[in-house]
Amino acid sequence: MRTVVIVPLAAAAVFPSIFHEDMYMKKVLLTSLILLALNAQAESVFRRSNGAEPKSIDPQLASESAGSNVIYDTFEGLVSNTASGEITPGVAEKWEISEDGKTYTFHLRENAKWSNDTPVTAGDFVYAWRRAVNPATGGEYAFILYPVKNAEAIASGTEKNIEALGIKAIDAHTVQVELNNPTPYFLDLTAHYITYPIPQKIVEQYGDKWTQPGNIVSNGAYKLTKWKAQSDIVVEKSPTYWNKDQVSIDKVVYYPTESTATAFARYRAGEVDYVESLTSEDLETARKQFADQLHIDPYLGIYWIGFNTGKPPLKDNVKLREALSIAIDRQTIIDKITKAGQIPAYGLVPPATKNSAPYQPEYAKLDRKAQIERAKALYAEAGYSKEKPLKISLTYNTSEAHKKIMVAIAAMWKQVLGVETELVNQEWKVMLSNFTQGNMQAYRYGWIADYNDPYTFLELYLSTAGLNDSGYASEKFDGLLAQAGQEQDGEKRMALLKEAEKTVIDDYPVAPVYSYVTKRLVKPYVKGYAEENVMDHRSSKYLWIEK
């Protein structure tokens, strides 16, 4: 909204001779000053490229970054993240932790409100958390809450009483959470969007359409005002947000753009202010043309090739999966394709992760010639040869960068082993649907940390995890993670997590390729972008525009 400012008296005081000598010049000056005042009061708009069309912006149903970017702007949990990714109070202004580390008591702000001007209460969190672990909800992220008492039992269906979940409202502004065991990353976990409150009356009124514009009620710095599929999503500053006076940007526009090359083209044309990622070619161009706008930073994430362990030919054939993993020349992919300083990955936990001692398999220490010899031997032991080659499909979602990596991996499998690979490109939503149905053999995937702890990379492979797309199941692995969840000694817990990582890596349900870095372009007039943020939760409320 523009605010008209009337300035004739101020103008006359500054330019008296013009006002007394020439009426025409006075009108020109008045018009210019009013236009300047209007411009100063104009909306501050932040335009960001946002990857694929979001699958959902429902906090308990979303499962990918395109949706979470919108959620982090429109909702807020008990705690939040600072611009640099550190934990800071959110809806809860303070909290206490019991001496045994198993009970957290959160005290909510009395001025925390929904966008319809009603108070955010403890009951809103209780409703959201119960909904998150309820099997009937259909969410894929229930495992995030497994440290909470009875969460896993409810999610698995063994506990039928949803009210047995270890969260309760002491009063309208006090939430108490009971954990199974002390959990060092629990506060980080409550910054994850699955724990965000939702308005029960609105959800019950509109059902699965409650997140549509006109229906949605949220409690974050922004509120959704428009969502046109494959076009744009618009959120506007919420006048009811408790910290609205510290929010500078009035409107954020997210453009779903699966093609990173298209996103870069729009950036160069001045159509967007922020690009999530870059192809290797565009990265080289950006280094030359936009060096002061390019941000390459460490990021807690792993890029991998997943194997469907539930169906032939990859089912019950560890040697074949290991051969395929070893045949991938990770350093060549980084040097020739990604070109942004990624780190070759042989395990699941990135080296920058807190509380970690990452595991690497023995073949990672071999030179490339020895790796190839090992891969060929395993391939033969698995029952394949160049005369009797493995025929396999490798699926990836739409992206020039993914395509180049998949082409390279298919070529490596062919050259080293003789594998015949069919490359299958799918839109992101189609690919997610096929994950659910188990319709793929090998596939491209990646995982970004939900909190800064090794557990976030390992819990995906629990036999009960909703996002365990490979179908991996190991009683030993499940047991090690269960032990780690109960271990209070930091060193012993780290050792258990390393052994768990060794277990899953040695079973090869995935072939890790590299640890991520962010490759981002941000216009110079967008201020407040923090370089140090390994979690990369980039809330628009911390940015401002200077034009």
Coordinates of C-alpha atoms in Angstrom, one line a residue:
M1 CA 0.0 0.0 0.0
R2 CA 1.3 3.4 -0.9
T3 CA 1.0 6.4 1.5
V4 CA 0.5 9.8 0.0
V5 CA 2.6 12.5 1.7
I6 CA 1.7 16.2 1.2
V7 CA 4.8 18.3 1.2
P8 CA 4.1 21.9 -0.1
L9 CA 5.2 23.7 3.1
A10 CA 8.4 21.8 3.4
A11 CA 9.1 22.4 -0.3
A12 CA 8.4 26.1 0.0
A13 CA 10.7 26.4 3.0
V14 CA 13.6 24.8 1.1
F15 CA 13.0 26.5 -2.3
P16 CA 11.3 29.9 -1.5
S17 CA 12.5 31.6 -4.7
I18 CA 10.9 29.1 -7.0
F19 CA 7.6 29.2 -5.1
H20 CA 7.4 33.0 -5.3
E21 CA 8.8 33.5 -8.8
D22 CA 7.3 30.8 -11.1
M23 CA 4.0 29.0 -10.5
Y24 CA 4.9 26.4 -13.3
M25 CA 8.2 25.5 -11.7
K26 CA 6.4 25.3 -8.4
K27 CA 4.0 22.7 -9.8
V28 CA 6.9 20.7 -11.4
L29 CA 8.8 20.7 -8.1
L30 CA 5.7 19.7 -6.1
T31 CA 5.0 16.8 -8.5
S32 CA 8.6 15.6 -8.3
L33 CA 8.7 15.8 -4.5
I34 CA 5.4 13.9 -4.2
L35 CA 6.6 11.2 -6.5
L36 CA 9.8 10.9 -4.5
A37 CA 7.7 10.6 -1.3
L38 CA 5.5 8.0 -2.9
N39 CA 8.5 6.0 -4.1
A40 CA 10.0 6.1 -0.6
Q41 CA 6.7 4.7 0.7
A42 CA 6.2 2.1 -2.1
E43 CA 6.0 -1.6 -1.3
S44 CA 9.3 -3.4 -0.7
V45 CA 9.1 -6.6 -2.9
F46 CA 11.5 -9.6 -2.8
R47 CA 11.3 -11.9 -5.9
R48 CA 12.8 -15.3 -5.5
S49 CA 13.2 -18.3 -7.8
N50 CA 12.0 -21.3 -5.8
G51 CA 12.7 -24.5 -7.7
A52 CA 9.9 -26.9 -8.4
E53 CA 6.2 -26.2 -7.8
P54 CA 5.6 -27.0 -4.1
K55 CA 3.9 -30.2 -3.4
S56 CA 2.3 -28.7 -0.3
I57 CA 2.7 -25.8 2.2
D58 CA 0.9 -27.6 4.9
P59 CA 3.5 -27.8 7.8
Q60 CA 2.5 -31.4 8.6
L61 CA 2.4 -32.6 5.0
A62 CA 5.2 -30.8 3.2
S63 CA 8.4 -32.8 2.5
E64 CA 10.6 -30.7 0.1
S65 CA 12.4 -27.4 0.0
A66 CA 10.1 -25.6 -2.4
G67 CA 7.3 -25.9 0.0
S68 CA 9.3 -25.4 3.1
N69 CA 10.7 -22.0 1.8
V70 CA 7.1 -20.7 1.8
I71 CA 6.3 -22.3 5.2
Y72 CA 9.3 -20.8 6.9
D73 CA 8.0 -17.3 5.8
T74 CA 4.3 -17.9 6.7
F75 CA 4.5 -20.0 9.9
E76 CA 6.6 -20.0 13.1
G77 CA 7.3 -22.7 15.6
L78 CA 8.2 -22.7 19.3
V79 CA 11.7 -21.7 18.3
S80 CA 13.0 -20.1 15.2
N81 CA 16.4 -19.6 13.5
T82 CA 18.4 -16.4 13.3
A83 CA 19.7 -15.2 9.9
S84 CA 22.8 -17.2 10.5
G85 CA 20.9 -20.4 11.5
E86 CA 21.2 -20.3 15.3
I87 CA 18.3 -21.2 17.6
T88 CA 16.3 -18.2 18.8
P89 CA 12.9 -17.8 20.5
G90 CA 9.9 -18.0 18.3
V91 CA 6.4 -18.3 19.5
A92 CA 7.9 -19.4 22.8
E93 CA 9.7 -16.5 24.4
K94 CA 11.5 -18.7 26.9
W95 CA 11.7 -22.4 28.1
E96 CA 13.0 -24.6 30.8
I97 CA 14.6 -28.0 30.6
S98 CA 14.3 -30.6 33.4
E99 CA 17.5 -31.8 35.1
D100 CA 17.1 -35.2 33.5
G101 CA 16.8 -33.6 30.0
K102 CA 13.5 -35.3 29.3
T103 CA 10.9 -32.5 29.9
Y104 CA 10.8 -29.2 28.1
T105 CA 8.4 -26.5 29.2
F106 CA 7.8 -23.7 26.7
H107 CA 6.2 -20.3 27.6
L108 CA 4.4 -18.7 24.7
R109 CA 4.2 -15.0 23.9
E110 CA 0.9 -13.5 24.8
N111 CA 1.1 -11.3 21.7
A112 CA 1.6 -14.2 19.3
K113 CA -1.4 -14.2 16.9
W114 CA -2.8 -15.9 13.8
S115 CA -3.3 -13.8 10.7
N116 CA -7.0 -13.7 11.5
D117 CA -6.1 -11.8 14.7
T118 CA -6.8 -14.7 17.1
P119 CA -4.3 -15.8 19.7
V120 CA -1.8 -18.6 19.1
T121 CA -2.3 -21.0 22.0
A122 CA -0.7 -24.1 23.5
G123 CA -3.6 -26.1 22.1
D124 CA -2.6 -25.2 18.6
F125 CA 0.8 -26.9 19.1
V126 CA -0.8 -29.9 20.7
Y127 CA -3.2 -30.3 17.8
A128 CA -0.5 -29.9 15.2
W129 CA 1.9 -32.4 16.8
R130 CA -0.9 -35.0 17.2
R131 CA -1.8 -34.5 13.6
A132 CA 1.8 -34.9 12.6
V133 CA 2.1 -38.4 14.1
N134 CA -1.4 -39.5 13.3
P135 CA -1.2 -42.2 10.5
A136 CA -4.4 -40.9 9.1
T137 CA -2.8 -37.6 8.2
G138 CA -0.6 -39.2 5.6
G139 CA 2.5 -37.1 6.3
E140 CA 6.0 -38.4 5.6
Y141 CA 7.8 -36.6 8.4
A142 CA 6.3 -38.2 11.5
F143 CA 9.7 -39.7 12.4
I144 CA 11.1 -36.2 13.1
L145 CA 9.0 -36.4 16.3
Y146 CA 10.1 -39.9 17.4
P147 CA 12.1 -38.5 20.4
V148 CA 8.7 -37.4 21.9
K149 CA 7.1 -39.9 24.2
N150 CA 4.8 -42.4 22.3
A151 CA 5.3 -40.6 18.9
E152 CA 6.7 -43.7 17.2
A153 CA 4.1 -46.0 18.7
I154 CA 1.3 -43.7 17.5
A155 CA 2.8 -43.3 14.0
S156 CA 3.2 -47.0 13.6
G157 CA -0.3 -47.7 14.8
T158 CA 0.6 -49.7 17.9
E159 CA -0.7 -47.0 20.2
K160 CA -4.2 -46.0 19.2
N161 CA -4.7 -43.2 21.7
I162 CA -3.5 -40.0 20.0
E163 CA -3.7 -38.2 23.3
A164 CA -0.9 -40.4 24.7
L165 CA 1.6 -38.3 22.7
G166 CA 4.0 -36.6 25.1
I167 CA 2.8 -33.0 24.6
K168 CA 0.2 -31.1 26.6
A169 CA -1.1 -27.7 27.2
I170 CA -0.6 -26.7 30.8
D171 CA -2.6 -23.6 30.1
A172 CA -3.2 -21.3 27.1
H173 CA 0.3 -20.1 27.0
T174 CA 2.4 -23.1 28.3
V175 CA 3.4 -26.1 26.3
Q176 CA 5.1 -29.1 28.0
V177 CA 6.8 -31.8 26.0
E178 CA 8.0 -35.2 27.5
L179 CA 10.7 -37.1 25.7
N180 CA 11.7 -40.7 25.7
N181 CA 15.3 -39.9 26.4
P182 CA 17.5 -36.8 26.6
T183 CA 17.8 -35.5 23.0
P184 CA 20.7 -33.1 22.4
Y185 CA 19.2 -31.7 19.2
F186 CA 15.6 -31.4 20.4
L187 CA 15.5 -27.5 20.3
D188 CA 16.8 -27.6 16.8
L189 CA 14.0 -30.1 16.0
T190 CA 11.4 -27.7 17.2
A191 CA 12.5 -25.2 14.6
H192 CA 11.5 -27.7 11.9
Y193 CA 8.2 -26.9 10.2
I194 CA 6.5 -30.2 11.1
T195 CA 6.3 -28.9 14.6
Y196 CA 4.7 -25.6 13.7
P197 CA 1.2 -24.9 15.0
I198 CA -1.9 -24.9 12.8
P199 CA -5.4 -23.5 13.4
Q200 CA -7.7 -26.4 14.1
K201 CA -10.9 -24.6 13.3
I202 CA -9.7 -23.6 9.8
V203 CA -8.3 -27.1 9.0
E204 CA -11.6 -28.7 10.0
Q205 CA -13.6 -26.1 8.1
Y206 CA -11.7 -26.4 4.8
G207 CA -10.1 -29.8 4.9
D208 CA -7.3 -30.4 2.4
K209 CA -8.1 -26.9 0.9
W210 CA -7.2 -25.1 4.1
T211 CA -3.8 -23.9 2.7
Q212 CA -5.4 -22.2 -0.4
P213 CA -5.4 -18.4 -0.6
G214 CA -8.6 -17.0 1.1
N215 CA -8.7 -20.0 3.4
I216 CA -5.3 -20.2 5.0
V217 CA -4.6 -18.7 8.4
S218 CA -0.9 -18.7 9.5
N219 CA 1.2 -17.2 12.3
G220 CA 4.4 -16.2 10.6
A221 CA 5.9 -13.0 9.4
Y222 CA 3.9 -13.3 6.1
K223 CA 0.5 -14.5 5.0
L224 CA -0.4 -16.2 1.7
T225 CA -2.4 -14.0 -0.7
K226 CA -1.9 -15.8 -4.1
W227 CA -1.0 -19.2 -5.4
K228 CA -1.2 -19.7 -9.2
A229 CA 0.2 -23.1 -10.1
Q230 CA 3.3 -23.0 -12.2
S231 CA 3.2 -19.2 -12.2
D232 CA 3.8 -17.6 -8.8
I233 CA 3.1 -17.7 -5.1
V234 CA 2.7 -14.4 -3.2
V235 CA 2.9 -13.7 0.5
E236 CA 2.5 -10.3 2.2
K237 CA 3.7 -9.0 5.5
S238 CA 1.3 -10.0 8.3
P239 CA 0.0 -7.1 10.4
T240 CA -0.7 -9.6 13.3
Y241 CA 2.8 -11.0 13.5
W242 CA 4.2 -10.4 17.0
N243 CA 7.5 -9.1 15.6
K244 CA 6.1 -7.2 12.6
D245 CA 8.0 -4.0 13.3
Q246 CA 11.3 -5.8 12.6
V247 CA 10.1 -7.1 9.2
S248 CA 11.2 -4.9 6.4
I249 CA 10.0 -6.6 3.2
D250 CA 6.3 -6.1 2.4
K251 CA 5.8 -8.8 -0.2
V252 CA 7.6 -11.9 -1.3
V253 CA 7.0 -13.5 -4.7
Y254 CA 8.1 -17.1 -5.2
Y255 CA 8.5 -18.2 -8.9
P256 CA 8.4 -22.0 -9.3
T257 CA 11.2 -22.6 -11.9
E258 CA 12.4 -26.2 -12.2
S259 CA 15.0 -25.2 -14.9
T260 CA 18.0 -23.6 -13.1
A261 CA 19.1 -22.2 -16.5
T262 CA 15.7 -20.4 -16.8
A263 CA 16.1 -19.1 -13.3
F264 CA 19.5 -17.7 -14.1
A265 CA 18.2 -16.1 -17.3
R266 CA 15.4 -14.4 -15.3
Y267 CA 18.0 -13.2 -12.8
R268 CA 20.1 -11.6 -15.6
A269 CA 17.0 -10.0 -17.0
G270 CA 16.2 -8.4 -13.6
E271 CA 13.0 -10.4 -13.2
V272 CA 14.1 -12.1 -9.9
D273 CA 16.3 -11.0 -7.0
Y274 CA 17.4 -14.4 -5.7
V275 CA 18.3 -17.7 -7.4
E276 CA 18.5 -20.9 -5.4
S277 CA 21.1 -22.7 -7.5
L278 CA 23.1 -22.6 -10.7
T279 CA 24.2 -25.0 -13.4
S280 CA 28.0 -25.4 -13.8
E281 CA 28.0 -23.3 -17.0
D282 CA 25.9 -20.6 -15.4
L283 CA 28.2 -20.7 -12.4
E284 CA 31.2 -19.9 -14.6
T285 CA 29.3 -17.0 -16.1
A286 CA 28.2 -15.8 -12.7
R287 CA 31.8 -15.8 -11.5
K288 CA 32.7 -13.5 -14.3
Q289 CA 29.7 -11.2 -14.5
F290 CA 28.2 -11.3 -10.9
A291 CA 31.2 -12.0 -8.7
D292 CA 29.9 -9.6 -6.0
Q293 CA 26.5 -11.3 -6.1
L294 CA 27.6 -14.9 -6.0
H295 CA 27.5 -16.8 -2.7
I296 CA 29.0 -20.3 -2.4
D297 CA 28.7 -21.6 1.2
P298 CA 28.9 -24.9 3.1
Y299 CA 25.6 -26.6 3.4
L300 CA 24.5 -29.7 5.4
G301 CA 23.3 -31.9 2.6
I302 CA 24.2 -35.0 0.7
Y303 CA 23.6 -35.8 -3.0
W304 CA 23.2 -39.5 -3.7
I305 CA 22.0 -42.3 -6.0
G306 CA 19.4 -44.4 -4.3
F307 CA 18.7 -48.1 -5.0
N308 CA 15.3 -49.8 -4.7
T309 CA 16.2 -52.7 -2.3
G310 CA 12.7 -54.0 -2.5
K311 CA 12.6 -55.2 -6.1
P312 CA 15.0 -57.1 -8.4
P313 CA 17.6 -56.6 -9.7
L314 CA 18.9 -54.6 -6.7
K315 CA 17.0 -56.6 -4.1
D316 CA 19.2 -58.9 -2.0
N317 CA 22.3 -58.1 -4.0
V318 CA 24.6 -56.1 -1.9
K319 CA 27.6 -56.8 -4.2
L320 CA 25.8 -55.4 -7.2
R321 CA 24.9 -52.2 -5.3
E322 CA 28.4 -51.9 -4.0
A323 CA 29.8 -52.3 -7.5
L324 CA 27.6 -49.6 -8.9
S325 CA 28.6 -47.2 -6.0
I326 CA 32.3 -47.8 -6.5
A327 CA 32.1 -47.3 -10.2
I328 CA 31.0 -43.7 -9.7
D329 CA 34.0 -41.4 -10.0
R330 CA 33.0 -38.7 -7.5
Q331 CA 35.9 -36.4 -8.0
T332 CA 35.4 -36.2 -11.8
I333 CA 31.8 -35.2 -11.3
I334 CA 32.9 -32.4 -8.9
D335 CA 35.8 -31.3 -11.1
K336 CA 34.1 -31.5 -14.5
I337 CA 30.3 -31.0 -13.8
T338 CA 29.4 -29.3 -10.5
K339 CA 32.6 -27.2 -10.3
A340 CA 31.7 -25.5 -7.0
G341 CA 34.0 -27.1 -4.5
Q342 CA 31.6 -29.8 -3.3
I343 CA 33.2 -32.6 -1.2
P344 CA 33.2 -36.2 -2.5
A345 CA 30.9 -38.3 -0.3
Y346 CA 31.3 -41.9 0.6
G347 CA 29.2 -41.8 3.8
L348 CA 25.9 -40.2 4.8
V349 CA 27.0 -37.6 7.3
P350 CA 28.7 -34.4 6.0
P351 CA 31.9 -33.5 7.7
A352 CA 30.6 -30.1 9.0
T353 CA 27.8 -31.9 11.1
K354 CA 27.9 -31.3 14.8
N355 CA 28.4 -34.2 17.2
S356 CA 29.7 -36.5 14.4
A357 CA 32.5 -38.9 13.5
P358 CA 31.6 -39.6 9.8
Y359 CA 32.4 -43.1 8.5
Q360 CA 34.1 -43.9 5.2
P361 CA 34.2 -47.3 3.6
E362 CA 37.5 -48.9 2.8
Y363 CA 37.2 -48.4 -1.0
A364 CA 37.2 -44.6 -0.4
K365 CA 40.9 -44.9 0.6
L366 CA 41.9 -46.7 -2.7
D367 CA 43.2 -45.0 -5.8
R368 CA 40.9 -44.9 -8.8
K369 CA 42.6 -47.9 -10.5
A370 CA 42.1 -50.1 -7.4
Q371 CA 38.5 -48.9 -7.1
I372 CA 37.8 -50.0 -10.7
E373 CA 39.3 -53.4 -10.1
R374 CA 37.2 -53.9 -7.0
A375 CA 34.0 -52.8 -8.8
K376 CA 34.6 -55.2 -11.6
A377 CA 35.2 -58.1 -9.3
L378 CA 32.0 -57.4 -7.3
Y379 CA 30.0 -57.0 -10.5
A380 CA 31.2 -60.5 -11.6
E381 CA 30.4 -62.0 -8.2
A382 CA 26.9 -60.5 -8.4
G383 CA 26.4 -62.5 -11.6
Y384 CA 26.9 -59.9 -14.3
S385 CA 29.5 -59.3 -17.0
K386 CA 29.9 -57.2 -20.2
E387 CA 28.5 -60.2 -22.1
K388 CA 25.6 -60.4 -19.6
P389 CA 25.1 -56.8 -18.6
L390 CA 22.9 -55.4 -16.0
K391 CA 20.0 -53.4 -17.5
I392 CA 18.7 -50.7 -15.2
S393 CA 16.7 -47.5 -15.2
L394 CA 18.1 -44.3 -13.5
T395 CA 15.4 -41.7 -12.7
Y396 CA 16.0 -38.0 -12.0
N397 CA 13.8 -35.0 -11.7
T398 CA 13.8 -32.2 -14.2
S399 CA 17.1 -30.2 -14.0
E400 CA 19.9 -29.6 -16.4
A401 CA 22.4 -30.1 -13.6
H402 CA 20.9 -33.4 -12.5
K403 CA 20.7 -34.5 -16.1
K404 CA 24.5 -34.0 -16.7
I405 CA 25.3 -35.9 -13.5
M406 CA 23.0 -38.7 -14.5
V407 CA 24.5 -38.9 -18.0
A408 CA 28.0 -39.0 -16.4
I409 CA 27.1 -41.8 -14.0
A410 CA 25.5 -43.8 -16.7
A411 CA 28.7 -43.5 -18.8
M412 CA 30.8 -44.5 -15.8
W413 CA 28.7 -47.6 -15.2
K414 CA 29.0 -48.4 -18.9
Q415 CA 32.7 -47.9 -19.1
V416 CA 33.7 -49.6 -15.9
L417 CA 31.1 -52.4 -15.7
G418 CA 29.3 -52.6 -19.0
V419 CA 25.9 -51.6 -17.4
E420 CA 23.1 -50.6 -19.9
T421 CA 21.3 -47.6 -18.2
E422 CA 18.0 -46.1 -19.3
L423 CA 17.8 -42.5 -18.1
V424 CA 14.3 -41.5 -17.0
N425 CA 13.4 -37.8 -16.5
Q426 CA 10.3 -37.0 -14.5
E427 CA 8.7 -33.9 -13.0
W428 CA 9.3 -33.6 -9.2
K429 CA 5.7 -34.3 -8.2
V430 CA 5.6 -37.4 -10.5
M431 CA 8.9 -38.6 -9.0
L432 CA 7.6 -38.2 -5.4
S433 CA 4.6 -40.3 -6.3
N434 CA 6.7 -43.0 -7.8
F435 CA 8.8 -43.1 -4.6
T436 CA 5.7 -43.8 -2.7
Q437 CA 4.8 -46.6 -5.0
G438 CA 8.3 -48.0 -5.2
N439 CA 8.3 -47.7 -9.0
M440 CA 12.0 -47.0 -9.6
Q441 CA 15.2 -49.0 -9.7
A442 CA 18.0 -46.4 -9.2
Y443 CA 17.2 -42.7 -8.7
R444 CA 18.7 -39.4 -8.0
Y445 CA 18.0 -37.9 -4.6
G446 CA 19.5 -35.7 -1.9
W447 CA 18.9 -34.9 1.7
I448 CA 19.2 -31.6 3.5
A449 CA 19.6 -31.6 7.3
D450 CA 16.5 -30.9 9.3
Y451 CA 18.7 -30.1 12.3
N452 CA 22.4 -30.1 12.9
D453 CA 23.1 -33.6 14.1
P454 CA 24.1 -36.9 12.4
Y455 CA 20.7 -38.4 13.4
T456 CA 18.9 -36.3 10.7
F457 CA 20.9 -38.1 7.9
L458 CA 20.6 -41.6 9.5
E459 CA 16.9 -41.7 10.6
L460 CA 15.8 -41.8 6.9
Y461 CA 17.0 -45.5 6.8
L462 CA 14.9 -46.6 9.8
S463 CA 12.6 -49.4 8.6
T464 CA 9.7 -47.3 9.9
A465 CA 10.7 -44.0 8.3
G466 CA 8.1 -42.5 5.9
L467 CA 10.8 -41.2 3.6
N468 CA 12.8 -44.4 3.4
D469 CA 12.4 -44.6 -0.4
S470 CA 15.0 -47.3 -0.9
G471 CA 13.0 -49.7 1.2
Y472 CA 16.1 -50.5 3.4
A473 CA 15.4 -52.5 6.5
S474 CA 18.0 -53.6 9.1
E475 CA 17.3 -54.8 12.7
K476 CA 20.9 -54.0 13.5
F477 CA 20.7 -50.5 12.2
D478 CA 17.3 -49.8 13.9
G479 CA 18.8 -51.1 17.2
L480 CA 21.9 -48.9 17.0
L481 CA 19.8 -45.8 16.4
A482 CA 17.6 -46.8 19.3
Q483 CA 20.7 -47.2 21.5
A484 CA 22.0 -43.8 20.4
G485 CA 18.6 -42.3 21.3
Q486 CA 19.0 -43.5 24.9
E487 CA 22.7 -42.7 25.3
Q488 CA 23.4 -39.6 27.4
D489 CA 27.2 -39.7 27.1
G490 CA 28.2 -37.6 24.1
E491 CA 31.2 -39.7 23.0
K492 CA 29.4 -43.0 23.3
R493 CA 26.4 -41.6 21.4
M494 CA 28.8 -40.5 18.6
A495 CA 30.3 -43.9 18.4
L496 CA 26.9 -45.6 18.2
L497 CA 25.9 -43.2 15.4
K498 CA 29.1 -43.9 13.5
E499 CA 28.5 -47.7 13.8
A500 CA 24.9 -47.1 12.5
E501 CA 26.3 -45.2 9.6
K502 CA 28.8 -48.0 8.8
T503 CA 25.9 -50.5 8.9
V504 CA 23.8 -48.8 6.3
I505 CA 26.7 -47.7 4.1
D506 CA 28.1 -51.3 4.0
D507 CA 24.6 -52.5 2.9
Y508 CA 24.6 -50.0 0.0
P509 CA 21.0 -48.9 -0.2
V510 CA 22.4 -45.7 -1.6
A511 CA 25.6 -44.5 -3.3
P512 CA 26.6 -41.1 -1.8
V513 CA 28.1 -38.8 -4.4
Y514 CA 29.0 -35.4 -2.8
S515 CA 28.3 -33.1 0.1
Y516 CA 26.5 -29.9 -0.9
V517 CA 27.4 -26.3 -1.1
T518 CA 24.9 -23.6 -1.8
K519 CA 25.4 -21.8 -5.2
R520 CA 23.3 -18.7 -5.0
L521 CA 22.9 -15.3 -6.6
V522 CA 21.5 -12.4 -4.6
K523 CA 21.0 -8.9 -6.0
P524 CA 23.3 -6.3 -4.4
Y525 CA 20.3 -4.3 -3.2
V526 CA 19.0 -7.3 -1.2
K527 CA 20.6 -6.9 2.3
G528 CA 20.9 -9.1 5.3
Y529 CA 22.0 -12.3 3.6
A530 CA 24.1 -14.2 6.0
E531 CA 27.2 -16.1 4.7
E532 CA 27.4 -18.5 7.7
N533 CA 24.3 -20.6 7.7
V534 CA 25.0 -24.4 7.2
M535 CA 21.3 -25.1 7.7
D536 CA 20.4 -22.6 5.0
H537 CA 17.0 -21.7 6.5
R538 CA 16.6 -18.4 4.7
S539 CA 13.6 -16.5 6.1
S540 CA 12.7 -13.4 4.2
K541 CA 11.9 -11.6 7.4
Y542 CA 15.7 -11.0 8.0
L543 CA 16.2 -9.4 4.6
W544 CA 15.6 -5.8 3.4
I545 CA 15.7 -4.1 0.0
E546 CA 17.9 -1.0 -0.7
K547 CA 17.2 0.5 -4.1

